[in-house]
Amino acid sequence: MKPHSREWYSKIARELGTYDHPWKRHTDGPDPELIYDALLSNLIAGGMWVLEAGCADGKDAARFGSYAAAWTGYDREEEFIKIARQKVPQAAFAVWDGKSELSMMLRGPYDLVVSRRGPTSVIDHLPEVAAPEARFLYVGPTLDSPRVPDKLSAIGWTILGEWHTRVRTWLPTEEDDRARSEFLGEDHDPERWQAESEVRGRMYWEERQTILAAAK
Ligand SMILES: C[S@@+](CC[C@H](N)C(=O)[O-])C[C@H]1O[C@@H](n2cnc3c(N)ncnc32)[C@H](O)[C@@H]1O
């Protein structure tokens, strides 16, 4: 099953009920995704309406939702949305794939639209759902596919900042190496493990690209 395909996310939602990396890791510094948390904490304010694309089981709604006037998450996996509704009853959640017609509940207007490793297709809908002075915050392993900055420029949004962060990270055991390879849709390479593993395990770079944009 191809990682990040629809069936793959359905299986994770059914079997695990949450989205998380299935391998252990030790990093040599702060998690590169913390920049997203810091930006989100600084941007969010009482009175704001927030829309989250690809909210899965509502982890960010649970963490940050109470700082906003309203937090609405959507995800195309119905199972995730059921769990999110149970976990965070004070937030609103909808099943949506970004392709079918936008329901009334998702129309906003939102002051802040966020996506943590979620679908970048939400960018196509910003003109419909975002308030005139809205912000968009995204973090993912890459900005390249599709080109997030290009998509934002195409709708006339201004990029306020881009943060490229990476930290040396260790996979402590071969099982963790295998789990990561499978998660990335790659074959496990025992020879690479043999050649590259040290006392702390095998090193790789954990990378994130974070982008903040404004409607004007
Ligand atoms: C990598 S997971 C991230 C989940 C969550 N934001 C987190 O950080 O834990 C991506 C999520 O986006 C959802 N997703 C992927 N493509 C989508 C689309 N086109 N429309 C809505 N949700 C989508 C998946 O079902 C999954 O829950």
PDB file of C-alpha atoms and ligand atoms in Angstrom:
ATOM      1  CA  MET A   1       0.000   0.000   0.000  1.00  0.00           C
ATOM      2  CA  LYS A   2       1.447   3.359  -1.029  1.00  0.00           C
ATOM      3  CA  PRO A   3       2.257   5.605   1.959  1.00  0.00           C
ATOM      4  CA  HIS A   4       0.112   8.743   2.136  1.00  0.00           C
ATOM      5  CA  SER A   5      -2.424   7.251  -0.296  1.00  0.00           C
ATOM      6  CA  ARG A   6      -6.079   7.414   0.643  1.00  0.00           C
ATOM      7  CA  GLU A   7      -6.174   3.685   1.605  1.00  0.00           C
ATOM      8  CA  TRP A   8      -3.039   4.120   3.710  1.00  0.00           C
ATOM      9  CA  TYR A   9      -4.551   6.964   5.757  1.00  0.00           C
ATOM     10  CA  SER A  10      -7.832   4.987   6.090  1.00  0.00           C
ATOM     11  CA  LYS A  11      -5.894   2.037   7.496  1.00  0.00           C
ATOM     12  CA  ILE A  12      -4.026   4.263   9.988  1.00  0.00           C
ATOM     13  CA  ALA A  13      -7.289   5.904  11.066  1.00  0.00           C
ATOM     14  CA  ARG A  14      -9.015   2.517  11.545  1.00  0.00           C
ATOM     15  CA  GLU A  15      -6.125   0.688  13.184  1.00  0.00           C
ATOM     16  CA  LEU A  16      -4.286   3.388  15.169  1.00  0.00           C
ATOM     17  CA  GLY A  17      -6.887   6.160  15.494  1.00  0.00           C
ATOM     18  CA  THR A  18      -4.128   8.780  15.392  1.00  0.00           C
ATOM     19  CA  TYR A  19      -1.382   9.961  13.052  1.00  0.00           C
ATOM     20  CA  ASP A  20       2.132   9.454  14.360  1.00  0.00           C
ATOM     21  CA  HIS A  21       5.507   8.213  13.150  1.00  0.00           C
ATOM     22  CA  PRO A  22       5.848   4.525  14.030  1.00  0.00           C
ATOM     23  CA  TRP A  23       9.580   4.600  14.772  1.00  0.00           C
ATOM     24  CA  LYS A  24      11.647   5.671  17.778  1.00  0.00           C
ATOM     25  CA  ARG A  25      14.125   8.480  17.216  1.00  0.00           C
ATOM     26  CA  HIS A  26      16.553  10.619  19.173  1.00  0.00           C
ATOM     27  CA  THR A  27      17.277  14.122  17.957  1.00  0.00           C
ATOM     28  CA  ASP A  28      20.399  16.226  18.602  1.00  0.00           C
ATOM     29  CA  GLY A  29      18.362  19.394  19.108  1.00  0.00           C
ATOM     30  CA  PRO A  30      14.819  20.782  19.196  1.00  0.00           C
ATOM     31  CA  ASP A  31      12.239  19.227  16.870  1.00  0.00           C
ATOM     32  CA  PRO A  32      12.295  21.195  13.580  1.00  0.00           C
ATOM     33  CA  GLU A  33       8.500  21.392  13.702  1.00  0.00           C
ATOM     34  CA  LEU A  34       8.622  23.539  16.852  1.00  0.00           C
ATOM     35  CA  ILE A  35       8.900  26.641  14.663  1.00  0.00           C
ATOM     36  CA  TYR A  36       5.356  25.902  13.448  1.00  0.00           C
ATOM     37  CA  ASP A  37       4.128  25.581  17.059  1.00  0.00           C
ATOM     38  CA  ALA A  38       5.815  28.870  17.990  1.00  0.00           C
ATOM     39  CA  LEU A  39       4.348  30.733  14.994  1.00  0.00           C
ATOM     40  CA  LEU A  40       0.896  29.293  15.631  1.00  0.00           C
ATOM     41  CA  SER A  41       1.023  30.230  19.332  1.00  0.00           C
ATOM     42  CA  ASN A  42       2.060  33.789  18.422  1.00  0.00           C
ATOM     43  CA  LEU A  43      -0.529  34.235  15.681  1.00  0.00           C
ATOM     44  CA  ILE A  44      -3.541  32.827  17.430  1.00  0.00           C
ATOM     45  CA  ALA A  45      -5.638  35.198  19.484  1.00  0.00           C
ATOM     46  CA  GLY A  46      -9.034  35.241  21.131  1.00  0.00           C
ATOM     47  CA  GLY A  47     -11.693  36.294  18.661  1.00  0.00           C
ATOM     48  CA  MET A  48     -10.008  34.486  15.766  1.00  0.00           C
ATOM     49  CA  TRP A  49     -11.634  31.901  13.549  1.00  0.00           C
ATOM     50  CA  VAL A  50      -9.175  29.168  12.607  1.00  0.00           C
ATOM     51  CA  LEU A  51      -9.468  26.526   9.873  1.00  0.00           C
ATOM     52  CA  GLU A  52      -7.204  23.469   9.952  1.00  0.00           C
ATOM     53  CA  ALA A  53      -6.689  21.373   6.802  1.00  0.00           C
ATOM     54  CA  GLY A  54      -5.923  17.669   7.335  1.00  0.00           C
ATOM     55  CA  CYS A  55      -6.681  17.757  11.065  1.00  0.00           C
ATOM     56  CA  ALA A  56      -6.677  13.939  11.451  1.00  0.00           C
ATOM     57  CA  ASP A  57      -7.793  13.034  14.999  1.00  0.00           C
ATOM     58  CA  GLY A  58      -7.733  16.634  16.243  1.00  0.00           C
ATOM     59  CA  LYS A  59      -4.397  16.822  18.087  1.00  0.00           C
ATOM     60  CA  ASP A  60      -3.824  20.489  17.195  1.00  0.00           C
ATOM     61  CA  ALA A  61      -7.468  21.363  17.842  1.00  0.00           C
ATOM     62  CA  ALA A  62      -6.978  19.945  21.346  1.00  0.00           C
ATOM     63  CA  ARG A  63      -3.689  21.816  21.871  1.00  0.00           C
ATOM     64  CA  PHE A  64      -4.478  25.203  20.377  1.00  0.00           C
ATOM     65  CA  GLY A  65      -8.263  25.383  19.857  1.00  0.00           C
ATOM     66  CA  SER A  66      -9.056  26.994  23.209  1.00  0.00           C
ATOM     67  CA  TYR A  67      -6.935  30.065  22.282  1.00  0.00           C
ATOM     68  CA  ALA A  68      -9.227  30.865  19.328  1.00  0.00           C
ATOM     69  CA  ALA A  69     -12.861  31.939  19.205  1.00  0.00           C
ATOM     70  CA  ALA A  70     -13.596  29.003  16.913  1.00  0.00           C
ATOM     71  CA  TRP A  71     -11.452  26.142  15.586  1.00  0.00           C
ATOM     72  CA  THR A  72     -12.737  24.123  12.637  1.00  0.00           C
ATOM     73  CA  GLY A  73     -10.830  21.129  11.292  1.00  0.00           C
ATOM     74  CA  TYR A  74     -11.454  19.078   8.187  1.00  0.00           C
ATOM     75  CA  ASP A  75     -10.059  15.802   6.948  1.00  0.00           C
ATOM     76  CA  ARG A  76     -11.115  13.425   4.204  1.00  0.00           C
ATOM     77  CA  GLU A  77     -10.910  10.425   6.592  1.00  0.00           C
ATOM     78  CA  GLU A  78     -14.283   9.972   8.237  1.00  0.00           C
ATOM     79  CA  GLU A  79     -12.802   7.736  10.947  1.00  0.00           C
ATOM     80  CA  PHE A  80     -10.361  10.468  12.006  1.00  0.00           C
ATOM     81  CA  ILE A  81     -13.172  13.019  12.123  1.00  0.00           C
ATOM     82  CA  LYS A  82     -15.290  10.749  14.354  1.00  0.00           C
ATOM     83  CA  ILE A  83     -12.361  10.465  16.789  1.00  0.00           C
ATOM     84  CA  ALA A  84     -11.626  14.212  16.647  1.00  0.00           C
ATOM     85  CA  ARG A  85     -15.273  15.006  17.516  1.00  0.00           C
ATOM     86  CA  GLN A  86     -15.090  12.750  20.569  1.00  0.00           C
ATOM     87  CA  LYS A  87     -11.698  14.054  21.691  1.00  0.00           C
ATOM     88  CA  VAL A  88     -12.346  17.772  21.168  1.00  0.00           C
ATOM     89  CA  PRO A  89     -16.101  18.401  21.473  1.00  0.00           C
ATOM     90  CA  GLN A  90     -15.573  22.177  21.738  1.00  0.00           C
ATOM     91  CA  ALA A  91     -14.137  22.346  18.176  1.00  0.00           C
ATOM     92  CA  ALA A  92     -16.026  21.779  14.910  1.00  0.00           C
ATOM     93  CA  PHE A  93     -15.001  19.105  12.407  1.00  0.00           C
ATOM     94  CA  ALA A  94     -16.053  18.194   8.883  1.00  0.00           C
ATOM     95  CA  VAL A  95     -15.279  15.440   6.409  1.00  0.00           C
ATOM     96  CA  TRP A  96     -14.021  17.096   3.236  1.00  0.00           C
ATOM     97  CA  ASP A  97     -11.467  16.210   0.582  1.00  0.00           C
ATOM     98  CA  GLY A  98     -10.885  19.699  -0.818  1.00  0.00           C
ATOM     99  CA  LYS A  99     -12.499  18.626  -4.128  1.00  0.00           C
ATOM    100  CA  SER A 100     -16.233  18.361  -3.529  1.00  0.00           C
ATOM    101  CA  GLU A 101     -18.298  21.490  -2.966  1.00  0.00           C
ATOM    102  CA  LEU A 102     -17.420  23.535   0.112  1.00  0.00           C
ATOM    103  CA  SER A 103     -20.077  23.097   2.807  1.00  0.00           C
ATOM    104  CA  MET A 104     -21.576  26.146   4.573  1.00  0.00           C
ATOM    105  CA  MET A 105     -19.768  25.216   7.769  1.00  0.00           C
ATOM    106  CA  LEU A 106     -16.334  25.538   6.113  1.00  0.00           C
ATOM    107  CA  ARG A 107     -16.929  28.903   4.472  1.00  0.00           C
ATOM    108  CA  GLY A 108     -15.591  31.018   7.320  1.00  0.00           C
ATOM    109  CA  PRO A 109     -14.392  33.679   6.848  1.00  0.00           C
ATOM    110  CA  TYR A 110     -11.282  32.453   8.692  1.00  0.00           C
ATOM    111  CA  ASP A 111      -8.597  34.709  10.148  1.00  0.00           C
ATOM    112  CA  LEU A 112      -6.034  31.942  10.176  1.00  0.00           C
ATOM    113  CA  VAL A 113      -5.784  28.816   7.993  1.00  0.00           C
ATOM    114  CA  VAL A 114      -3.280  26.184   9.122  1.00  0.00           C
ATOM    115  CA  SER A 115      -1.984  22.852   7.911  1.00  0.00           C
ATOM    116  CA  ARG A 116       0.495  20.622   9.698  1.00  0.00           C
ATOM    117  CA  ARG A 117       1.672  18.172   7.050  1.00  0.00           C
ATOM    118  CA  GLY A 118      -1.876  18.285   5.663  1.00  0.00           C
ATOM    119  CA  PRO A 119      -3.165  18.842   2.114  1.00  0.00           C
ATOM    120  CA  THR A 120      -1.765  21.883   0.321  1.00  0.00           C
ATOM    121  CA  SER A 121      -4.902  21.847  -1.867  1.00  0.00           C
ATOM    122  CA  VAL A 122      -6.398  24.096   0.826  1.00  0.00           C
ATOM    123  CA  ILE A 123      -4.400  26.933  -0.800  1.00  0.00           C
ATOM    124  CA  ASP A 124      -6.731  26.799  -3.838  1.00  0.00           C
ATOM    125  CA  HIS A 125      -9.650  27.565  -1.511  1.00  0.00           C
ATOM    126  CA  LEU A 126      -8.080  30.440   0.440  1.00  0.00           C
ATOM    127  CA  PRO A 127      -9.775  33.126  -1.698  1.00  0.00           C
ATOM    128  CA  GLU A 128     -13.167  31.620  -0.769  1.00  0.00           C
ATOM    129  CA  VAL A 129     -12.626  30.935   2.933  1.00  0.00           C
ATOM    130  CA  ALA A 130     -10.103  33.491   4.197  1.00  0.00           C
ATOM    131  CA  ALA A 131     -10.900  36.874   5.783  1.00  0.00           C
ATOM    132  CA  PRO A 132      -9.350  39.953   4.063  1.00  0.00           C
ATOM    133  CA  GLU A 133      -6.348  40.127   6.440  1.00  0.00           C
ATOM    134  CA  ALA A 134      -5.971  36.398   7.005  1.00  0.00           C
ATOM    135  CA  ARG A 135      -2.760  34.427   7.476  1.00  0.00           C
ATOM    136  CA  PHE A 136      -1.839  30.963   6.186  1.00  0.00           C
ATOM    137  CA  LEU A 137       0.617  28.747   8.084  1.00  0.00           C
ATOM    138  CA  TYR A 138       1.950  25.465   6.732  1.00  0.00           C
ATOM    139  CA  VAL A 139       4.605  22.950   7.735  1.00  0.00           C
ATOM    140  CA  GLY A 140       5.639  19.897   5.779  1.00  0.00           C
ATOM    141  CA  PRO A 141       8.666  17.837   4.882  1.00  0.00           C
ATOM    142  CA  THR A 142       8.960  19.776   1.622  1.00  0.00           C
ATOM    143  CA  LEU A 143       7.530  22.835  -0.120  1.00  0.00           C
ATOM    144  CA  ASP A 144       8.330  21.353  -3.508  1.00  0.00           C
ATOM    145  CA  SER A 145       5.512  19.061  -4.408  1.00  0.00           C
ATOM    146  CA  PRO A 146       3.400  20.932  -5.129  1.00  0.00           C
ATOM    147  CA  ARG A 147       5.237  24.255  -4.960  1.00  0.00           C
ATOM    148  CA  VAL A 148       3.595  25.903  -1.969  1.00  0.00           C
ATOM    149  CA  PRO A 149       5.183  29.351  -2.592  1.00  0.00           C
ATOM    150  CA  ASP A 150       4.090  29.245  -6.270  1.00  0.00           C
ATOM    151  CA  LYS A 151       0.550  28.305  -5.329  1.00  0.00           C
ATOM    152  CA  LEU A 152       0.402  31.167  -2.836  1.00  0.00           C
ATOM    153  CA  SER A 153       1.771  33.661  -5.375  1.00  0.00           C
ATOM    154  CA  ALA A 154      -0.774  32.449  -7.929  1.00  0.00           C
ATOM    155  CA  ILE A 155      -3.634  33.548  -5.646  1.00  0.00           C
ATOM    156  CA  GLY A 156      -1.916  36.850  -4.865  1.00  0.00           C
ATOM    157  CA  TRP A 157      -0.819  36.062  -1.290  1.00  0.00           C
ATOM    158  CA  THR A 158       2.393  37.481   0.165  1.00  0.00           C
ATOM    159  CA  ILE A 159       4.986  35.211   1.734  1.00  0.00           C
ATOM    160  CA  LEU A 160       6.019  36.655   5.097  1.00  0.00           C
ATOM    161  CA  GLY A 161       8.534  34.003   6.036  1.00  0.00           C
ATOM    162  CA  GLU A 162      10.007  30.639   5.131  1.00  0.00           C
ATOM    163  CA  TRP A 163      11.901  28.542   7.660  1.00  0.00           C
ATOM    164  CA  HIS A 164      13.952  25.555   6.559  1.00  0.00           C
ATOM    165  CA  THR A 165      14.949  23.557   9.610  1.00  0.00           C
ATOM    166  CA  ARG A 166      16.687  20.228  10.042  1.00  0.00           C
ATOM    167  CA  VAL A 167      18.214  18.354  12.907  1.00  0.00           C
ATOM    168  CA  ARG A 168      20.481  15.337  13.125  1.00  0.00           C
ATOM    169  CA  THR A 169      18.317  12.412  14.185  1.00  0.00           C
ATOM    170  CA  TRP A 170      19.141   8.847  15.173  1.00  0.00           C
ATOM    171  CA  LEU A 171      17.242   5.617  14.575  1.00  0.00           C
ATOM    172  CA  PRO A 172      18.275   3.532  17.597  1.00  0.00           C
ATOM    173  CA  THR A 173      17.575   0.053  16.201  1.00  0.00           C
ATOM    174  CA  GLU A 174      17.329  -1.682  12.859  1.00  0.00           C
ATOM    175  CA  GLU A 175      13.611  -2.194  13.542  1.00  0.00           C
ATOM    176  CA  ASP A 176      13.197   1.591  13.757  1.00  0.00           C
ATOM    177  CA  ASP A 177      15.140   1.939  10.484  1.00  0.00           C
ATOM    178  CA  ARG A 178      12.820  -0.615   8.869  1.00  0.00           C
ATOM    179  CA  ALA A 179       9.689   1.104  10.232  1.00  0.00           C
ATOM    180  CA  ARG A 180      10.840   4.461   8.843  1.00  0.00           C
ATOM    181  CA  SER A 181      11.658   2.980   5.424  1.00  0.00           C
ATOM    182  CA  GLU A 182       8.235   1.327   5.242  1.00  0.00           C
ATOM    183  CA  PHE A 183       6.563   4.579   6.282  1.00  0.00           C
ATOM    184  CA  LEU A 184       8.375   6.378   3.439  1.00  0.00           C
ATOM    185  CA  GLY A 185       7.410   3.653   0.964  1.00  0.00           C
ATOM    186  CA  GLU A 186      11.008   2.446   0.592  1.00  0.00           C
ATOM    187  CA  ASP A 187      12.464  -1.051   0.915  1.00  0.00           C
ATOM    188  CA  HIS A 188      14.458  -1.632   4.070  1.00  0.00           C
ATOM    189  CA  ASP A 189      18.190  -1.741   3.267  1.00  0.00           C
ATOM    190  CA  PRO A 190      20.005  -4.053   5.752  1.00  0.00           C
ATOM    191  CA  GLU A 191      23.377  -3.277   4.112  1.00  0.00           C
ATOM    192  CA  ARG A 192      22.909   0.432   4.721  1.00  0.00           C
ATOM    193  CA  TRP A 193      22.081  -0.318   8.349  1.00  0.00           C
ATOM    194  CA  GLN A 194      25.237  -2.463   8.667  1.00  0.00           C
ATOM    195  CA  ALA A 195      27.436   0.154   7.011  1.00  0.00           C
ATOM    196  CA  GLU A 196      26.067   3.289   8.669  1.00  0.00           C
ATOM    197  CA  SER A 197      24.918   2.346  12.152  1.00  0.00           C
ATOM    198  CA  GLU A 198      26.978   3.506  15.121  1.00  0.00           C
ATOM    199  CA  VAL A 199      26.560   3.195  18.882  1.00  0.00           C
ATOM    200  CA  ARG A 200      23.527   5.519  18.773  1.00  0.00           C
ATOM    201  CA  GLY A 201      22.027   3.866  15.705  1.00  0.00           C
ATOM    202  CA  ARG A 202      21.779   5.221  12.153  1.00  0.00           C
ATOM    203  CA  MET A 203      21.757   8.963  11.523  1.00  0.00           C
ATOM    204  CA  TYR A 204      19.381  10.814   9.196  1.00  0.00           C
ATOM    205  CA  TRP A 205      18.244  14.436   8.894  1.00  0.00           C
ATOM    206  CA  GLU A 206      14.728  15.232  10.143  1.00  0.00           C
ATOM    207  CA  GLU A 207      13.710  18.190   7.950  1.00  0.00           C
ATOM    208  CA  ARG A 208      10.777  20.578   7.896  1.00  0.00           C
ATOM    209  CA  GLN A 209       9.776  23.533   5.762  1.00  0.00           C
ATOM    210  CA  THR A 210       7.483  26.068   7.378  1.00  0.00           C
ATOM    211  CA  ILE A 211       5.823  28.919   5.525  1.00  0.00           C
ATOM    212  CA  LEU A 212       3.766  31.873   6.662  1.00  0.00           C
ATOM    213  CA  ALA A 213       1.756  33.945   4.189  1.00  0.00           C
ATOM    214  CA  ALA A 214      -0.682  36.852   4.308  1.00  0.00           C
ATOM    215  CA  ALA A 215      -3.719  37.615   2.198  1.00  0.00           C
ATOM    216  CA  LYS A 216      -2.333  41.155   1.810  1.00  0.00           C
TER     217      LYS A 216
HETATM  218  C1  LIG B   1       0.433  13.648   7.342  1.00  0.00           C
HETATM  219  S1  LIG B   1      -1.184  13.589   8.060  1.00  0.00           S
HETATM  220  C2  LIG B   1      -1.094  14.927   9.224  1.00  0.00           C
HETATM  221  C3  LIG B   1      -2.192  14.888  10.239  1.00  0.00           C
HETATM  222  C4  LIG B   1      -2.149  15.994  11.303  1.00  0.00           C
HETATM  223  N1  LIG B   1      -2.199  17.324  10.716  1.00  0.00           N
HETATM  224  C5  LIG B   1      -0.931  15.830  12.194  1.00  0.00           C
HETATM  225  O1  LIG B   1       0.027  16.600  12.038  1.00  0.00           O
HETATM  226  O2  LIG B   1      -0.934  14.922  13.034  1.00  0.00           O
HETATM  227  C6  LIG B   1      -2.141  14.262   6.716  1.00  0.00           C
HETATM  228  C7  LIG B   1      -3.651  14.316   6.998  1.00  0.00           C
HETATM  229  O3  LIG B   1      -4.279  14.985   5.889  1.00  0.00           O
HETATM  230  C8  LIG B   1      -5.402  14.234   5.452  1.00  0.00           C
HETATM  231  N2  LIG B   1      -5.557  14.511   4.018  1.00  0.00           N
HETATM  232  C9  LIG B   1      -4.721  14.171   3.010  1.00  0.00           C
HETATM  233  N3  LIG B   1      -5.186  14.646   1.839  1.00  0.00           N
HETATM  234  C10 LIG B   1      -6.333  15.305   2.117  1.00  0.00           C
HETATM  235  C11 LIG B   1      -7.251  16.055   1.323  1.00  0.00           C
HETATM  236  N4  LIG B   1      -7.097  16.190   0.003  1.00  0.00           N
HETATM  237  N5  LIG B   1      -8.317  16.630   1.939  1.00  0.00           N
HETATM  238  C12 LIG B   1      -8.480  16.500   3.288  1.00  0.00           C
HETATM  239  N6  LIG B   1      -7.643  15.810   4.097  1.00  0.00           N
HETATM  240  C13 LIG B   1      -6.576  15.229   3.515  1.00  0.00           C
HETATM  241  C14 LIG B   1      -5.079  12.792   5.779  1.00  0.00           C
HETATM  242  O4  LIG B   1      -6.250  12.010   5.917  1.00  0.00           O
HETATM  243  C15 LIG B   1      -4.305  12.947   7.107  1.00  0.00           C
HETATM  244  O5  LIG B   1      -5.169  12.930   8.205  1.00  0.00           O
END
